[in-house]
Coordinates of C-alpha atoms and ligand atoms in Angstrom, one line a residue:
X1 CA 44.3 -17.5 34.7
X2 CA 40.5 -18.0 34.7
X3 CA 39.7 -20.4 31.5
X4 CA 37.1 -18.6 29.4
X5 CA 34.2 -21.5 29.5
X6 CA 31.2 -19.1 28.3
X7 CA 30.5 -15.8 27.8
X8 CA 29.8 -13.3 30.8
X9 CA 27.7 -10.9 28.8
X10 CA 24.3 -10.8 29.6
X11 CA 22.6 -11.1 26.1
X12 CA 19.0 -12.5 26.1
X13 CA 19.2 -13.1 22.2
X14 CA 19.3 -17.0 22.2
X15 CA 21.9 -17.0 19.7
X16 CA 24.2 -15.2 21.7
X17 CA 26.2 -18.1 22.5
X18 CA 26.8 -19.4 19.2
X19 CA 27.5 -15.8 18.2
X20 CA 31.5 -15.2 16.0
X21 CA 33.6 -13.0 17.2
X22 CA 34.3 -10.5 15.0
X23 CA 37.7 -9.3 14.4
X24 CA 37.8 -6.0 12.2
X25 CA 35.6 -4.4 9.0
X26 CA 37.0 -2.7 5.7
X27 CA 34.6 -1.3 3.9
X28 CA 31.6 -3.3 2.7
X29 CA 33.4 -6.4 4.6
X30 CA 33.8 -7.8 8.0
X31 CA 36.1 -10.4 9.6
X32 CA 35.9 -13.0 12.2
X33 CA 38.3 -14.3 14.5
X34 CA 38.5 -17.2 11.9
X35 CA 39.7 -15.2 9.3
X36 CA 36.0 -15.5 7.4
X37 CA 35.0 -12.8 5.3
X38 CA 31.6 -11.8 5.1
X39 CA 29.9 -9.5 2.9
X40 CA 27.8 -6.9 5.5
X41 CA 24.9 -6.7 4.1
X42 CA 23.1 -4.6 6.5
X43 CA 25.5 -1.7 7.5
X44 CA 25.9 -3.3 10.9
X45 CA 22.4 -3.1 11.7
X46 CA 21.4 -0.4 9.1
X47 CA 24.2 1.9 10.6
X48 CA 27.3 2.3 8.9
X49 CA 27.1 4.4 5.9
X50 CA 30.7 5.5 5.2
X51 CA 32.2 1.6 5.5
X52 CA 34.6 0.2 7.6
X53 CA 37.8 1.1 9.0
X54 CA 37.9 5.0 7.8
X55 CA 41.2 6.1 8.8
X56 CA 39.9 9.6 9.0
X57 CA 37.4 9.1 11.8
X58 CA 40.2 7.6 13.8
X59 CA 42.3 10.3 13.4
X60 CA 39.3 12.4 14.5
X61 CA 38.5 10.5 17.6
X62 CA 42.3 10.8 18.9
X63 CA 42.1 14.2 18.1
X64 CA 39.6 15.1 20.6
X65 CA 40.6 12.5 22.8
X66 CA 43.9 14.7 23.1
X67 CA 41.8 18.1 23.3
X68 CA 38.6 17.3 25.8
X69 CA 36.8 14.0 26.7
X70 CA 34.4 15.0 28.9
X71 CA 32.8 18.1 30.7
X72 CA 29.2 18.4 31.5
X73 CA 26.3 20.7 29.6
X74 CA 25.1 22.9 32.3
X75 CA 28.3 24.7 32.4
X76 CA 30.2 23.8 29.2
X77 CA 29.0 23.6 25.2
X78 CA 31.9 22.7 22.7
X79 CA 32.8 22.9 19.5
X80 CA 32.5 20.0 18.0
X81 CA 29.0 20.0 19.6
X82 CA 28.5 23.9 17.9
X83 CA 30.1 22.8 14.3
X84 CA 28.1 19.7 14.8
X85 CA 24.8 21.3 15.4
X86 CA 25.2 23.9 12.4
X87 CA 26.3 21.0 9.6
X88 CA 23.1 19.0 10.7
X89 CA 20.8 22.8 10.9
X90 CA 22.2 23.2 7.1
X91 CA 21.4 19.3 6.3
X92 CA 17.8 19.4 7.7
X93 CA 14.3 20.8 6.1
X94 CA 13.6 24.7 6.5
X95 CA 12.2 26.0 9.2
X96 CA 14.0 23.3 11.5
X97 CA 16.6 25.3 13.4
X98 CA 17.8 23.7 16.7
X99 CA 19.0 20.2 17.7
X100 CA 19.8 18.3 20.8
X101 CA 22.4 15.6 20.9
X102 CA 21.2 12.2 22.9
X103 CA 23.6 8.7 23.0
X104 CA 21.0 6.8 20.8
X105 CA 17.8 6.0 18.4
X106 CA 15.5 5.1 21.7
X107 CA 16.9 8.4 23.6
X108 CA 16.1 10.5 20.8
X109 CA 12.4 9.4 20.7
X110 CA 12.4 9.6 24.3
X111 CA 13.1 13.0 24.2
X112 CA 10.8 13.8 20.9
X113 CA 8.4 13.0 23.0
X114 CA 8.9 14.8 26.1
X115 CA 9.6 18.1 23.6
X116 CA 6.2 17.2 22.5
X117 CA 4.9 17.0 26.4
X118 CA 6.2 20.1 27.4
X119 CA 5.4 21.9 24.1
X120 CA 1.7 21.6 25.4
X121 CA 2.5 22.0 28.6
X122 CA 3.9 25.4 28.3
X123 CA 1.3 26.2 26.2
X124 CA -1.4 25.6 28.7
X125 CA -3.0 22.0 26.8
X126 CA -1.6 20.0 29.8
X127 CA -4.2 17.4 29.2
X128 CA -2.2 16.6 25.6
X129 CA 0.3 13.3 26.3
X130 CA -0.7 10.5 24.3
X131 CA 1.2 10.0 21.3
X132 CA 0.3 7.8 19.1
X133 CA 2.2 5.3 16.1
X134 CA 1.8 2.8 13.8
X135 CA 1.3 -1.0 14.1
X136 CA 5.0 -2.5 12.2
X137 CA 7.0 0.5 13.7
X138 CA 10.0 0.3 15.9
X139 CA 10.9 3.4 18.4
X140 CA 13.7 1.9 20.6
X141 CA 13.7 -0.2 23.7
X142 CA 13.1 2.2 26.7
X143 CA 10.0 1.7 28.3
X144 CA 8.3 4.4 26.4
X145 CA 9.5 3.8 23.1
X146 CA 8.7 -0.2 23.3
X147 CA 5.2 1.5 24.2
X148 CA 5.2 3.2 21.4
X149 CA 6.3 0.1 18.9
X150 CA 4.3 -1.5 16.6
X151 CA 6.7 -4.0 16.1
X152 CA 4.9 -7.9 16.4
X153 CA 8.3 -9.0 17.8
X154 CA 9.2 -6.4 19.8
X155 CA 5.1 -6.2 21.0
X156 CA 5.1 -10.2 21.5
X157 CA 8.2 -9.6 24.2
X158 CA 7.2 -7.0 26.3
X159 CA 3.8 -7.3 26.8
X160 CA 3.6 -6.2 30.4
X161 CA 5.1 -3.0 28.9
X162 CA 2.3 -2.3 26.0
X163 CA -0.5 -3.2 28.3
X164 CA 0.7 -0.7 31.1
X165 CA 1.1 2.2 28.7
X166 CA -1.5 1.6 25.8
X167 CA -0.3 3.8 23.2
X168 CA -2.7 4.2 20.6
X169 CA -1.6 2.7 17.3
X170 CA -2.7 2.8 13.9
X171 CA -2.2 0.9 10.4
X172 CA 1.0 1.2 8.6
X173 CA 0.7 2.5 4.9
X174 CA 1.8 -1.2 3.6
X175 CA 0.2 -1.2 0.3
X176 CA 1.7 -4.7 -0.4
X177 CA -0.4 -6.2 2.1
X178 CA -2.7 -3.3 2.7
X179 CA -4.5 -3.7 5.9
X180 CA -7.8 -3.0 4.3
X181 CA -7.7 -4.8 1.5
X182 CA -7.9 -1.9 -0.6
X183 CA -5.5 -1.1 -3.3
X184 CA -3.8 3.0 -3.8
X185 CA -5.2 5.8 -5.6
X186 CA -8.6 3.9 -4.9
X187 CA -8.2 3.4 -1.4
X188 CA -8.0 7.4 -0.9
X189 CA -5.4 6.9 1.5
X190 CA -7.5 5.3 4.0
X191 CA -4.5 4.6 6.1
X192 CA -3.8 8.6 6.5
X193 CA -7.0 9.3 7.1
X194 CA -7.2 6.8 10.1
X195 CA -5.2 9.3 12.2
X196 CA -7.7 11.9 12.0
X197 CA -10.3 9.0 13.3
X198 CA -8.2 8.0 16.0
X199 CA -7.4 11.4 17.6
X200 CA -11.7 11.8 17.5
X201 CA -11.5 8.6 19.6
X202 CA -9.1 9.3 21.6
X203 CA -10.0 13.0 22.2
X204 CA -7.8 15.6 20.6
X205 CA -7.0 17.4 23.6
X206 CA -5.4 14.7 25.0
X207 CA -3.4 13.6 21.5
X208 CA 0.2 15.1 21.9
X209 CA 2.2 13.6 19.1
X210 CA 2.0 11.2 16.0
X211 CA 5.6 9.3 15.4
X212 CA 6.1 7.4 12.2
X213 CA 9.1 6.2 10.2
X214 CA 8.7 8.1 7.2
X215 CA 10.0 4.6 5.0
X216 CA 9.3 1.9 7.6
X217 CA 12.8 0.4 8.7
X218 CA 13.2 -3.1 10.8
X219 CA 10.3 -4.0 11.5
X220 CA 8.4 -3.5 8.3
X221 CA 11.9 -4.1 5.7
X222 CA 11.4 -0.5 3.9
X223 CA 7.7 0.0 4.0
X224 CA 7.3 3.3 1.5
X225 CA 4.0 4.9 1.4
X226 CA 2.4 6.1 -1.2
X227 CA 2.4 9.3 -2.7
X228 CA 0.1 12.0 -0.6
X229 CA 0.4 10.2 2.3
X230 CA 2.4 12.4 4.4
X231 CA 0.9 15.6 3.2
X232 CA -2.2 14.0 4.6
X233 CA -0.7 13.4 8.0
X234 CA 0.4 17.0 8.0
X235 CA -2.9 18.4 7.3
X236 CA -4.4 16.3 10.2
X237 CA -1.4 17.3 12.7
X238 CA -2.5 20.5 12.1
X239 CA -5.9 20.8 11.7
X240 CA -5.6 18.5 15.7
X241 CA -3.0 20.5 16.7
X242 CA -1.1 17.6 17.3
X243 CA 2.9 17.3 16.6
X244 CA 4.2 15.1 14.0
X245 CA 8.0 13.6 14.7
X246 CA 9.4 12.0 11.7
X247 CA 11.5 9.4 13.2
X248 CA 14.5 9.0 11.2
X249 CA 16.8 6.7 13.4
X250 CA 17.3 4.6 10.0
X251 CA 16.4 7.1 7.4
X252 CA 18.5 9.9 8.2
X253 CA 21.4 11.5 7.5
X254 CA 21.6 10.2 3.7
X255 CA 20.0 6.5 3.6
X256 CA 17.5 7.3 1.4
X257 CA 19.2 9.1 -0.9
X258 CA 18.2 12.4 0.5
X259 CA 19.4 14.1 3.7
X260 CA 16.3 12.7 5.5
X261 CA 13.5 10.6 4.6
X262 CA 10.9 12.6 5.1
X263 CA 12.2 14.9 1.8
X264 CA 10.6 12.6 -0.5
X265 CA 7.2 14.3 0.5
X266 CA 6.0 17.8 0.6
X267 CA 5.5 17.7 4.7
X268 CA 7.6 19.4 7.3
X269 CA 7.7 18.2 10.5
X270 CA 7.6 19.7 14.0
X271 CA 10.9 17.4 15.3
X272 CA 13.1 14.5 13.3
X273 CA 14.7 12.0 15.7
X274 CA 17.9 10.7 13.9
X275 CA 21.0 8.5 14.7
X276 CA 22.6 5.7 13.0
X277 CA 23.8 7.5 9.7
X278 CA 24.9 10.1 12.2
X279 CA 28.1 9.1 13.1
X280 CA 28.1 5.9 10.9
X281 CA 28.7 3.8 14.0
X282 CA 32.0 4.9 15.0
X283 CA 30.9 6.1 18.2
X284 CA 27.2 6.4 19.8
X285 CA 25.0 10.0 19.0
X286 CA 21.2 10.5 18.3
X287 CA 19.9 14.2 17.2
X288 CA 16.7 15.6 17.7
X289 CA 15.9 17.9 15.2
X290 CA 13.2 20.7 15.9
X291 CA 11.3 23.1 13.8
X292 CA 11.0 27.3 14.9
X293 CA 7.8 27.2 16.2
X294 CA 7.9 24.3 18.8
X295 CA 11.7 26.0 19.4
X296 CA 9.8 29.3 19.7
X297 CA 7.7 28.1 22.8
X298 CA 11.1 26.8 24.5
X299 CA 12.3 30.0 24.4
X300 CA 9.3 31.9 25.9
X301 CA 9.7 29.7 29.1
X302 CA 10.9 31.6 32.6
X303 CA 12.2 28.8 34.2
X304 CA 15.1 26.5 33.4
X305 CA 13.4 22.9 32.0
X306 CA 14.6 19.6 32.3
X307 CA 15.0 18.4 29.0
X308 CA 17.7 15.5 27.6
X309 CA 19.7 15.5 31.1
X310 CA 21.4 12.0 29.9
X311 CA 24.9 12.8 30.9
X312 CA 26.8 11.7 27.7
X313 CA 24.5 14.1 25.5
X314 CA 26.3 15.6 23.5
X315 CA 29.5 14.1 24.3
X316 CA 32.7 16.3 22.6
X317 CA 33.7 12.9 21.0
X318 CA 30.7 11.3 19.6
X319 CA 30.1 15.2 18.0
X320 CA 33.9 15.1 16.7
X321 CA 33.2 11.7 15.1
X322 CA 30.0 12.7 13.9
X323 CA 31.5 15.8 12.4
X324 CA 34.1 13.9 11.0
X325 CA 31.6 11.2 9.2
X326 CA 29.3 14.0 7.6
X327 CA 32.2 15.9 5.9
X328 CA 33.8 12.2 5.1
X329 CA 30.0 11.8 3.5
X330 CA 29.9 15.6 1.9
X331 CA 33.6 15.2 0.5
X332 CA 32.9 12.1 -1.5
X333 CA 29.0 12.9 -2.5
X334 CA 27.7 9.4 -0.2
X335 CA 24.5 11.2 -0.3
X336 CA 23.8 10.7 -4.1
X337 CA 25.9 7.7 -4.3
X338 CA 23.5 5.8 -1.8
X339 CA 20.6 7.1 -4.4
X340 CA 22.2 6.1 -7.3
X341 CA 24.0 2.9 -6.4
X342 CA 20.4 1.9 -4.3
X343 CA 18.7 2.1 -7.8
X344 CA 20.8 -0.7 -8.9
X345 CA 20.6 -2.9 -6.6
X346 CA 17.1 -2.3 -6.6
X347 CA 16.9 -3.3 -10.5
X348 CA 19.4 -6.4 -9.7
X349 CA 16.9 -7.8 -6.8
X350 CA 14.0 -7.2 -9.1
X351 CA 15.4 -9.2 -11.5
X352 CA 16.1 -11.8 -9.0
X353 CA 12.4 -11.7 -8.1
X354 CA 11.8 -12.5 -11.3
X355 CA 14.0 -15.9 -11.1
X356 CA 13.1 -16.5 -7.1
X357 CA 9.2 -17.0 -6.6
X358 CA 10.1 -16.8 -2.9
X359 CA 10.7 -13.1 -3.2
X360 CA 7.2 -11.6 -3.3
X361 CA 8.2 -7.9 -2.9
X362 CA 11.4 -5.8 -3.8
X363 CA 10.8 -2.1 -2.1
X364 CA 12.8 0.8 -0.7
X365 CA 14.8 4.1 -1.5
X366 CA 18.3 4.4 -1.7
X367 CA 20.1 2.2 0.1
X368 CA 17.4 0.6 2.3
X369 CA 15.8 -2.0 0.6
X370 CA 13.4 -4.4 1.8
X371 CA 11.9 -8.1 0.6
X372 CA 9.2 -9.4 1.7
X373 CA 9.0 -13.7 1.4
X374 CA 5.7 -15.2 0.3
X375 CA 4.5 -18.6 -0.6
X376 CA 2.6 -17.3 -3.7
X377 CA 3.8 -14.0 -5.5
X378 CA 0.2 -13.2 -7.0
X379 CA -1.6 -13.9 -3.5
X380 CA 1.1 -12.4 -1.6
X381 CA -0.1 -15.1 0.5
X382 CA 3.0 -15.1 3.7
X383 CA 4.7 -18.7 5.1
X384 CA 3.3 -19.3 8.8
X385 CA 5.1 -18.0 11.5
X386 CA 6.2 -21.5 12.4
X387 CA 8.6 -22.2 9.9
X388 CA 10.8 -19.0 10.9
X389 CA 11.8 -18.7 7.5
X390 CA 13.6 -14.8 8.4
X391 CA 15.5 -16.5 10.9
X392 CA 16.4 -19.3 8.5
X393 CA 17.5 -16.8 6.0
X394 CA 19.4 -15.0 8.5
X395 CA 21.5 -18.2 9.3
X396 CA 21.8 -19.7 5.8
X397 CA 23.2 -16.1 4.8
X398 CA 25.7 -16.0 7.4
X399 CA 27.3 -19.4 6.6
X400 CA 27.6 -18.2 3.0
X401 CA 29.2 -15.1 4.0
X402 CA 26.9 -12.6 4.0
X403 CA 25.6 -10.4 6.8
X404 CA 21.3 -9.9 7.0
X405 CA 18.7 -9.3 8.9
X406 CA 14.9 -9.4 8.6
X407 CA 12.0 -9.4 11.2
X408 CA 8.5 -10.7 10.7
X409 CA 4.9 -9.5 11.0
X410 CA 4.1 -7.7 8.2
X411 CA 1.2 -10.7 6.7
X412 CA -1.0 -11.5 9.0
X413 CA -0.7 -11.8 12.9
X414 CA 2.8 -12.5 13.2
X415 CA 3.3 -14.3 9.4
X416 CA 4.8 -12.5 6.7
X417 CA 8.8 -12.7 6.4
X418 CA 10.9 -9.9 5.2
X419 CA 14.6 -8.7 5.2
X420 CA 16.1 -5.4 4.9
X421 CA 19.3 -4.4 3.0
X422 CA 21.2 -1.7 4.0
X423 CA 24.7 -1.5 2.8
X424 CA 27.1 1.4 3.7
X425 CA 26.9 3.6 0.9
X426 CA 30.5 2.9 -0.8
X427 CA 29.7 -0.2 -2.1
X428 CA 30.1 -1.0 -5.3
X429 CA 28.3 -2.4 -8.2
X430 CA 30.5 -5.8 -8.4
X431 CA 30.0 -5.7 -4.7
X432 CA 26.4 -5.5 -5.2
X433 CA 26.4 -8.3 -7.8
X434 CA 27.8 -10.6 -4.7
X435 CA 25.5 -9.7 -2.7
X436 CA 22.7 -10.6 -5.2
X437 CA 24.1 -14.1 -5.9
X438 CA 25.1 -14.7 -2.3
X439 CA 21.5 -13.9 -1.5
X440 CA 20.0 -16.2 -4.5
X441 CA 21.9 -18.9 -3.1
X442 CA 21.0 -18.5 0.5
X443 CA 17.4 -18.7 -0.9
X444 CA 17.6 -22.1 -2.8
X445 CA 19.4 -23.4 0.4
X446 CA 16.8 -21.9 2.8
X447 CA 13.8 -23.6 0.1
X448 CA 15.5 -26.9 0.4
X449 CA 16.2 -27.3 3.5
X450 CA 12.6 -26.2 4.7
X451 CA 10.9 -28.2 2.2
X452 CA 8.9 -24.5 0.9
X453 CA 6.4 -24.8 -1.8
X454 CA 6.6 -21.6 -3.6
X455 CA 3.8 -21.2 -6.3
X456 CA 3.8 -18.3 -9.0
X457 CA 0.3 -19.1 -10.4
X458 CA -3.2 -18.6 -8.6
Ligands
PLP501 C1 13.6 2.9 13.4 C2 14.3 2.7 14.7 N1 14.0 3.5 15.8 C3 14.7 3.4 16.9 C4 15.7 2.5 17.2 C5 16.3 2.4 18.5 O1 17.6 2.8 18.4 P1 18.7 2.4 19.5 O2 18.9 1.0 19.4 O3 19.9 3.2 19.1 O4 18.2 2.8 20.8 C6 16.0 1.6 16.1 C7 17.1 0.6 16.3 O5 17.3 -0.3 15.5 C8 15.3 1.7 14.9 O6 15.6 0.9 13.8

C-alpha cells in the first residue's frame, strides 16, 4: 500500500500543505481529524447559511439520487429544476421572472454577462461588450470574471489576465476610506456618478453591463454604500442604456437579512447572479436571475442561442438540495433570524471596537459583517502590506478555534486589513458571544506577537 507522504492535490495556496483535515460540521462548528472544535466563523467561506449536518438535506439528496441523477437540458427539464425555479421567481424583486441554474458564483457572472452580450446583440447594438466593475470587487476566477475583479489580491495574481482584457473599473463606494477624500451627503455621491463619466470615456455604445456587489463581500469585508447610491446607478444604466447585474454570489438568498442585497435600495436590476446561500453548500448551484424586459428580447429571437451550455446546469440534485435548503430556510424564518441575530453581533463587535484600537471599522447587514484593521482609529490610517496582519489574524484565529477569513486592499495600494464574518444564520447569541471573545483574543495575540502600535489619539 502506497504510504501517503504529501498530498496529491494540486492547490497553489501555500498553505495547502499545512492545511487540517476536517472531519465533519454541526451547526455553527466544525471538526478536524484531531478531534478540534472550531467555531466557523465564516459559513465555510461565506456559504453555509442553514449550519452543518442538516439531516433533511441529506434525506433530500438520496431522494433524488434514487429518482434521476443526471439527463441533459436540451431534451429534459425536471422538477426539482421547475419547483426550484418558481421558489427563487417568488424570492426575487418584481419584474424579475426567469432564472438559469449554473454550478457556481464565477459561472453565474459568466453567463450575466454573456445575457448582457447577446441582449445587445439581438437588439442590433453589437458594438456594446464592455462591462465594467469596481476596484475591491470579486467576480469569480474564470478568465472573464478575474477580468472583471477589482480585487488587489486577486488583480496582483493574474496580471497577464487584467492586462489582456482591460475591463474598465471604477471606485468602490467605501466611505470609510473614501477614495476621494470626501465624506457622504457632501460628497454627492461622487462615486455613483463616476459611472456615468466612465461610460462617456469609454463610449456608450460600446458599454454593455455594469456588475457590482450590492454590499461588497471578500474583497472589501462588507463594503455598504450609502444611501442613494444605487438609485443613482440605476438612473445612469438607464439613461446609457447599459445593464446593471447585481451580483449577489454572497448576498443572496437571505445573508443580508433580506432575500437579496440589492432590497435595501430602491433599484431593480436587469439580472442578479447568486449562489452560495443557494444551496447552503451541500451541493454546488449558481442562479442567474433576469428581469421581463431583457427576458422579453430572448424570446423574440428565431434561432436557438447558446446560452449556459455547462453540462451540470441545472443538475436534478444540486436543484433538489437547493430546494430543500430554501424551504429548511422558509420553515424556520433564517431570513429574519440572519437580520436580527446580525444586529447583535454587530452591537457586540462595536463594543469590542471600543476596547480593541486595532479594530478601526465594524460594518455590514445581517449576517455579513466586516472589520477593517488600522493603526490609528481617528486616521483610519491601514498597517503596511508587509506585516500581513489578515493573514496573521487568519492563523492566530485558527489555533484558538475559530474559523476566519479576511483579504487586503482596501487602504491604500495593497494596505488596509479587513476580515469578514459570516456565520450560518442559526447561530446563537451565546455562540456569538464566543465568537467575540475568541476574536478579542486572537487580536491581543496577533498585536503581540507582531509588535503593532495601535494609537487612538491623532
Ligand atoms: C462575490 C463573489 N463573486 C463570485 C465568486 C466566485 O464564486 P465561485 O468560487 O463559486 O466561482 C465569489 C467567491 O467567493 C464571491 O465571493
Amino acid at each position: 500500500m502506497m504510504k501517503k507522504v504529501e498530498s496529491h492535490v494540486f492547490n497553489t495556496a501555500r498553505w495547502h500543505n499545512t492545511c487540517k483535515v476536517a472531519e465533519y460540521g454541526e451547526g455553527a462548528y466544525v471538526y478536524d481529524s484531531e478531534g478540534k472544535c472550531y467555531l466557523d466563523a465564516i459559513g465555510g467561506t461565506h456559504v453555509i447559511s442553514i449550519g452543518h449536518g442538516v439531516p433533511e438535506i441529506a434525506e433530500a439528496i438520496a431522494e433524488q439520487t434514487r429518482k434521476l441523477c443526471f439527463l441533459h437540458k436540451a431534451q429534459f427539464t425536471c422538477e426539482p429544476q421547475e419547483k426550484l425555479a418558481d421558489t427563487v421567481v417568488e424570492m426575487a424583486p418584481e419584474e424579475m421572472d426567469r432564472v438559469g441554474f449554473v454550478t457556481s458564483g464565477s459561472t453565474a457572472n459568466e453567463m450575466a454577462y454573456q445575457v448582457a452580450l447577446l441582449y445587445h446583440q439581438l437588439r442590433g447594438k453589437v458594438r456594446k461588450s464592455k462591462i465594467i466593475s469596481r476596484w475591491h470587487g470579486y467576480h469569480g476566477h474564470t478568465v472573464a470574471t478575474i477580468g472583471m475583479s477589482g480585487s488587489m489580491f486577486v488583480k496582483g495574481s493574474n496580471l497577464p489576465i487584467c492586462e489582456a482584457l482591460k475591463f474598465p473599473r471604477i471606485q468602490p463606494p467605501h466611505c470609510y476610506q473614501c477614495p476621494y477624500g470626501l465624506t457622504y451627503p457632501s460628497c454627492e455621491l461622487a462615486c455613483a456618478k463616476e459611472l456615468a463619466r466612465t461610460i462617456e470615456q469609454e463610449k456608450p455604445d460600446t458599454v454593455a453591463a455594469f456588475i457590482a456587489e450590492p454590499i461588497i463581500g471578500g474583497a472589501g469585508s462588507a463594503i455598504v454604500p450609502p444611501p442613494g447610491y444605487y438609485e443613482t446607478i440605476r438612473k445612469i444604466c438607464d439613461f446609457y442604456d447599459v445593464l446593471f447585474i447585481s451580483e449577489e454570489v454572497l448576498t443572496g438568498f437571505g445573508r443580508t437579512g433580506k432575500n437579496f442585497g440589492i432590497q435595501h435600495w430602491k433599484a431593480i436590476p436587469d439580472i442578479i447572479t447568486a449562489t452560495k446561500g443557494l444551496s447552503s453548500g451541500y451541493a454546488p448551484i449558481g442562479a442567474v436571475i433576469v428581469r421581463q424586459k431583457v427576458r422579453e428580447i430572448f424570446d423574440r429571437a428565431t434561432e436557438n442561442i447558446a446560452l449556459s451550455l455547462f453540462t451540470y446546469a441545472g443538475h436534478p440534485i444540486s436543484c433538489a438540495v437547493a430546494l430543500a435548503v430554501l424551504k429548511y430556510i422558509s420553515k424556520h424564518n433564517l431570513i429574519e433570524r440572519c437580520g436580527t441575530m446580525g444586529k447583535y453581533l454587530k452591537t457586540q463587535l462595536q463594543k469590542l471596537r471600543e476596547r480593541e484600537p486595532l479594530i478601526g471599522n465594524v460594518r455590514g447587514e445581517g449576517l455579513l459583517v466586516g472589520l477593517e484593521f488600522v493603526q490609528n482609529q481617528d486616521t483610519h490610517k491601514p498597517f503596511p502590506r508587509s506585516l500581513h496582519i489578515t493573514e496573521t489574524i487568519m492563523k492566530t484565529g485558527l489555533e484558538n478555534g475559530l474559523i476566519l477569513r479576511g483579504r487586503f486592499g482596501t487602504g491604500t495600494g495593497l494596505d488596509g486589513d479587513h476580515i469578514l464574518i459570516s456565520p450560518p444564520f442559526i447561530i446563537t447569541e451565546s455562540e456569538c458571544d464566543e465568537l467575540v471573545s475568541k476574536l478579542e483574543l486572537t487580536l491581543k495575540q496577533v498585536k503581540q506577537s507582531l509588535n503593532l502600535v495601535v494609537c487612538t489619539q491623532l
